[in-house]
């Protein structure tokens, strides 16, 4: 009986992991477009995300990972670059620091180049709102213009003040 349960568990687990495989075999024409756009790309992996083909890769001089997004018919939409805070344009840093202060912990910074649109910069930071630790996502244009922001309150909020 134990052997049967083990085999069934293994089959279920294997089915689950195969179902989670998001690898994508990009057509050669898409790969050629990508290679022309990013000839120095290394460690390229293709996957499907949200109905798009996405090439994850690394570039010399960029510390983090990059993602180039394409429609499934091969049209480039955008590329997201993980960058460091000091690589932000001065106007973006000034806008952020004016609004949130220079001591606000920054968790992640991205530069997003888009097809037929201006480049945007995304900053993910941690702030305290009404005593609750929260993540904030802020998007700026290169000139420091705020596009939008969103707040995600920590789901593990502790109700200790109400227990005493």
GROMACS .gro file of C-alpha atoms in nm:
model
  164
    1UNK     CA    1   0.000   0.000   0.000
    2UNK     CA    2   0.281   0.241   0.090
    3UNK     CA    3   0.443   0.171  -0.247
    4UNK     CA    4   0.120   0.262  -0.429
    5UNK     CA    5   0.082   0.586  -0.232
    6UNK     CA    6   0.444   0.675  -0.310
    7UNK     CA    7   0.397   0.609  -0.683
    8UNK     CA    8   0.074   0.810  -0.693
    9UNK     CA    9   0.240   1.097  -0.506
   10UNK     CA   10   0.533   1.091  -0.749
   11UNK     CA   11   0.297   1.098  -1.050
   12UNK     CA   12   0.100   1.391  -0.905
   13UNK     CA   13   0.421   1.581  -0.825
   14UNK     CA   14   0.565   1.518  -1.172
   15UNK     CA   15   0.242   1.636  -1.335
   16UNK     CA   16   0.245   1.948  -1.120
   17UNK     CA   17   0.605   2.036  -1.209
   18UNK     CA   18   0.555   1.974  -1.580
   19UNK     CA   19   0.243   2.194  -1.571
   20UNK     CA   20   0.445   2.475  -1.411
   21UNK     CA   21   0.710   2.475  -1.682
   22UNK     CA   22   0.694   2.819  -1.846
   23UNK     CA   23   0.987   2.760  -2.081
   24UNK     CA   24   0.917   2.886  -2.431
   25UNK     CA   25   1.078   2.774  -2.755
   26UNK     CA   26   1.093   3.112  -2.926
   27UNK     CA   27   1.075   3.103  -3.305
   28UNK     CA   28   1.404   3.169  -3.485
   29UNK     CA   29   1.278   3.501  -3.623
   30UNK     CA   30   1.212   3.623  -3.266
   31UNK     CA   31   1.552   3.501  -3.154
   32UNK     CA   32   1.715   3.682  -3.448
   33UNK     CA   33   1.536   4.008  -3.357
   34UNK     CA   34   1.644   3.971  -2.996
   35UNK     CA   35   2.006   3.897  -3.090
   36UNK     CA   36   2.014   4.200  -3.322
   37UNK     CA   37   1.882   4.422  -3.042
   38UNK     CA   38   2.105   4.274  -2.768
   39UNK     CA   39   2.412   4.122  -2.938
   40UNK     CA   40   2.608   4.104  -2.609
   41UNK     CA   41   2.334   3.920  -2.416
   42UNK     CA   42   2.445   3.619  -2.210
   43UNK     CA   43   2.260   3.340  -2.029
   44UNK     CA   44   1.944   3.381  -2.238
   45UNK     CA   45   1.634   3.191  -2.128
   46UNK     CA   46   1.296   3.220  -2.299
   47UNK     CA   47   0.965   3.180  -2.116
   48UNK     CA   48   0.603   3.269  -2.152
   49UNK     CA   49   0.463   3.525  -1.906
   50UNK     CA   50   0.115   3.674  -1.914
   51UNK     CA   51   0.066   3.574  -2.277
   52UNK     CA   52   0.401   3.719  -2.394
   53UNK     CA   53   0.738   3.576  -2.490
   54UNK     CA   54   1.005   3.695  -2.247
   55UNK     CA   55   1.380   3.661  -2.287
   56UNK     CA   56   1.559   3.675  -1.952
   57UNK     CA   57   1.927   3.760  -1.993
   58UNK     CA   58   2.233   3.941  -1.860
   59UNK     CA   59   2.427   4.224  -2.023
   60UNK     CA   60   2.781   4.341  -1.949
   61UNK     CA   61   2.767   4.655  -1.734
   62UNK     CA   62   2.419   4.580  -1.596
   63UNK     CA   63   2.440   4.430  -1.248
   64UNK     CA   64   2.102   4.262  -1.247
   65UNK     CA   65   1.888   4.059  -1.480
   66UNK     CA   66   1.717   4.197  -1.789
   67UNK     CA   67   1.389   4.092  -1.949
   68UNK     CA   68   1.289   4.168  -2.308
   69UNK     CA   69   0.916   4.127  -2.369
   70UNK     CA   70   0.764   4.040  -2.708
   71UNK     CA   71   0.418   3.962  -2.840
   72UNK     CA   72   0.383   3.600  -2.944
   73UNK     CA   73   0.403   3.712  -3.307
   74UNK     CA   74   0.747   3.866  -3.240
   75UNK     CA   75   0.689   4.239  -3.184
   76UNK     CA   76   0.916   4.390  -2.917
   77UNK     CA   77   0.715   4.565  -2.643
   78UNK     CA   78   0.961   4.656  -2.371
   79UNK     CA   79   1.282   4.568  -2.191
   80UNK     CA   80   1.321   4.582  -1.815
   81UNK     CA   81   1.671   4.636  -1.670
   82UNK     CA   82   1.753   4.580  -1.302
   83UNK     CA   83   1.972   4.876  -1.210
   84UNK     CA   84   2.120   5.023  -0.893
   85UNK     CA   85   1.984   5.336  -0.728
   86UNK     CA   86   2.291   5.542  -0.816
   87UNK     CA   87   2.225   5.473  -1.188
   88UNK     CA   88   1.891   5.656  -1.175
   89UNK     CA   89   1.881   5.994  -1.349
   90UNK     CA   90   1.946   6.275  -1.101
   91UNK     CA   91   1.597   6.417  -1.156
   92UNK     CA   92   1.438   6.084  -1.056
   93UNK     CA   93   1.654   6.055  -0.743
   94UNK     CA   94   1.573   6.415  -0.648
   95UNK     CA   95   1.198   6.361  -0.689
   96UNK     CA   96   1.207   6.042  -0.484
   97UNK     CA   97   1.424   6.189  -0.207
   98UNK     CA   98   1.214   6.507  -0.189
   99UNK     CA   99   0.897   6.302  -0.140
  100UNK     CA  100   1.028   6.014   0.074
  101UNK     CA  101   1.359   6.132   0.222
  102UNK     CA  102   1.713   6.018   0.166
  103UNK     CA  103   1.697   5.746   0.434
  104UNK     CA  104   1.405   5.553   0.282
  105UNK     CA  105   1.518   5.195   0.217
  106UNK     CA  106   1.509   5.118  -0.156
  107UNK     CA  107   1.455   4.749  -0.232
  108UNK     CA  108   1.459   4.741  -0.612
  109UNK     CA  109   1.515   4.977  -0.906
  110UNK     CA  110   1.432   4.918  -1.272
  111UNK     CA  111   1.467   5.104  -1.599
  112UNK     CA  112   1.195   5.011  -1.847
  113UNK     CA  113   1.242   5.095  -2.213
  114UNK     CA  114   0.918   5.067  -2.411
  115UNK     CA  115   0.818   5.054  -2.777
  116UNK     CA  116   0.709   5.401  -2.898
  117UNK     CA  117   0.698   5.537  -2.542
  118UNK     CA  118   0.924   5.717  -2.298
  119UNK     CA  119   1.154   5.523  -2.067
  120UNK     CA  120   1.022   5.488  -1.714
  121UNK     CA  121   1.200   5.421  -1.387
  122UNK     CA  122   1.043   5.205  -1.117
  123UNK     CA  123   1.149   5.229  -0.754
  124UNK     CA  124   1.032   4.978  -0.494
  125UNK     CA  125   1.087   5.106  -0.142
  126UNK     CA  126   0.981   5.025   0.213
  127UNK     CA  127   0.796   5.292   0.410
  128UNK     CA  128   0.583   5.309   0.724
  129UNK     CA  129   0.222   5.417   0.680
  130UNK     CA  130   0.016   5.463   0.997
  131UNK     CA  131   0.265   5.249   1.187
  132UNK     CA  132   0.251   4.963   0.933
  133UNK     CA  133   0.552   4.856   0.730
  134UNK     CA  134   0.453   4.886   0.362
  135UNK     CA  135   0.602   4.846   0.017
  136UNK     CA  136   0.557   5.132  -0.225
  137UNK     CA  137   0.605   5.114  -0.600
  138UNK     CA  138   0.673   5.447  -0.772
  139UNK     CA  139   0.711   5.515  -1.144
  140UNK     CA  140   0.889   5.822  -1.282
  141UNK     CA  141   0.980   5.960  -1.621
  142UNK     CA  142   1.347   6.044  -1.679
  143UNK     CA  143   1.284   6.412  -1.595
  144UNK     CA  144   1.155   6.317  -1.247
  145UNK     CA  145   0.784   6.348  -1.331
  146UNK     CA  146   0.580   6.113  -1.112
  147UNK     CA  147   0.363   5.883  -1.325
  148UNK     CA  148   0.198   5.677  -1.052
  149UNK     CA  149   0.252   5.505  -0.721
  150UNK     CA  150   0.097   5.209  -0.545
  151UNK     CA  151   0.120   5.089  -0.186
  152UNK     CA  152   0.115   4.729  -0.066
  153UNK     CA  153   0.058   4.695   0.308
  154UNK     CA  154   0.243   4.409   0.478
  155UNK     CA  155   0.002   4.114   0.504
  156UNK     CA  156   0.172   3.994   0.825
  157UNK     CA  157   0.054   4.292   1.025
  158UNK     CA  158   0.058   4.213   1.396
  159UNK     CA  159  -0.242   4.328   1.599
  160UNK     CA  160  -0.039   4.345   1.920
  161UNK     CA  161  -0.178   4.684   2.020
  162UNK     CA  162  -0.523   4.528   2.058
  163UNK     CA  163  -0.408   4.233   2.268
  164UNK     CA  164  -0.301   4.429   2.577
   0.00000   0.00000   0.00000
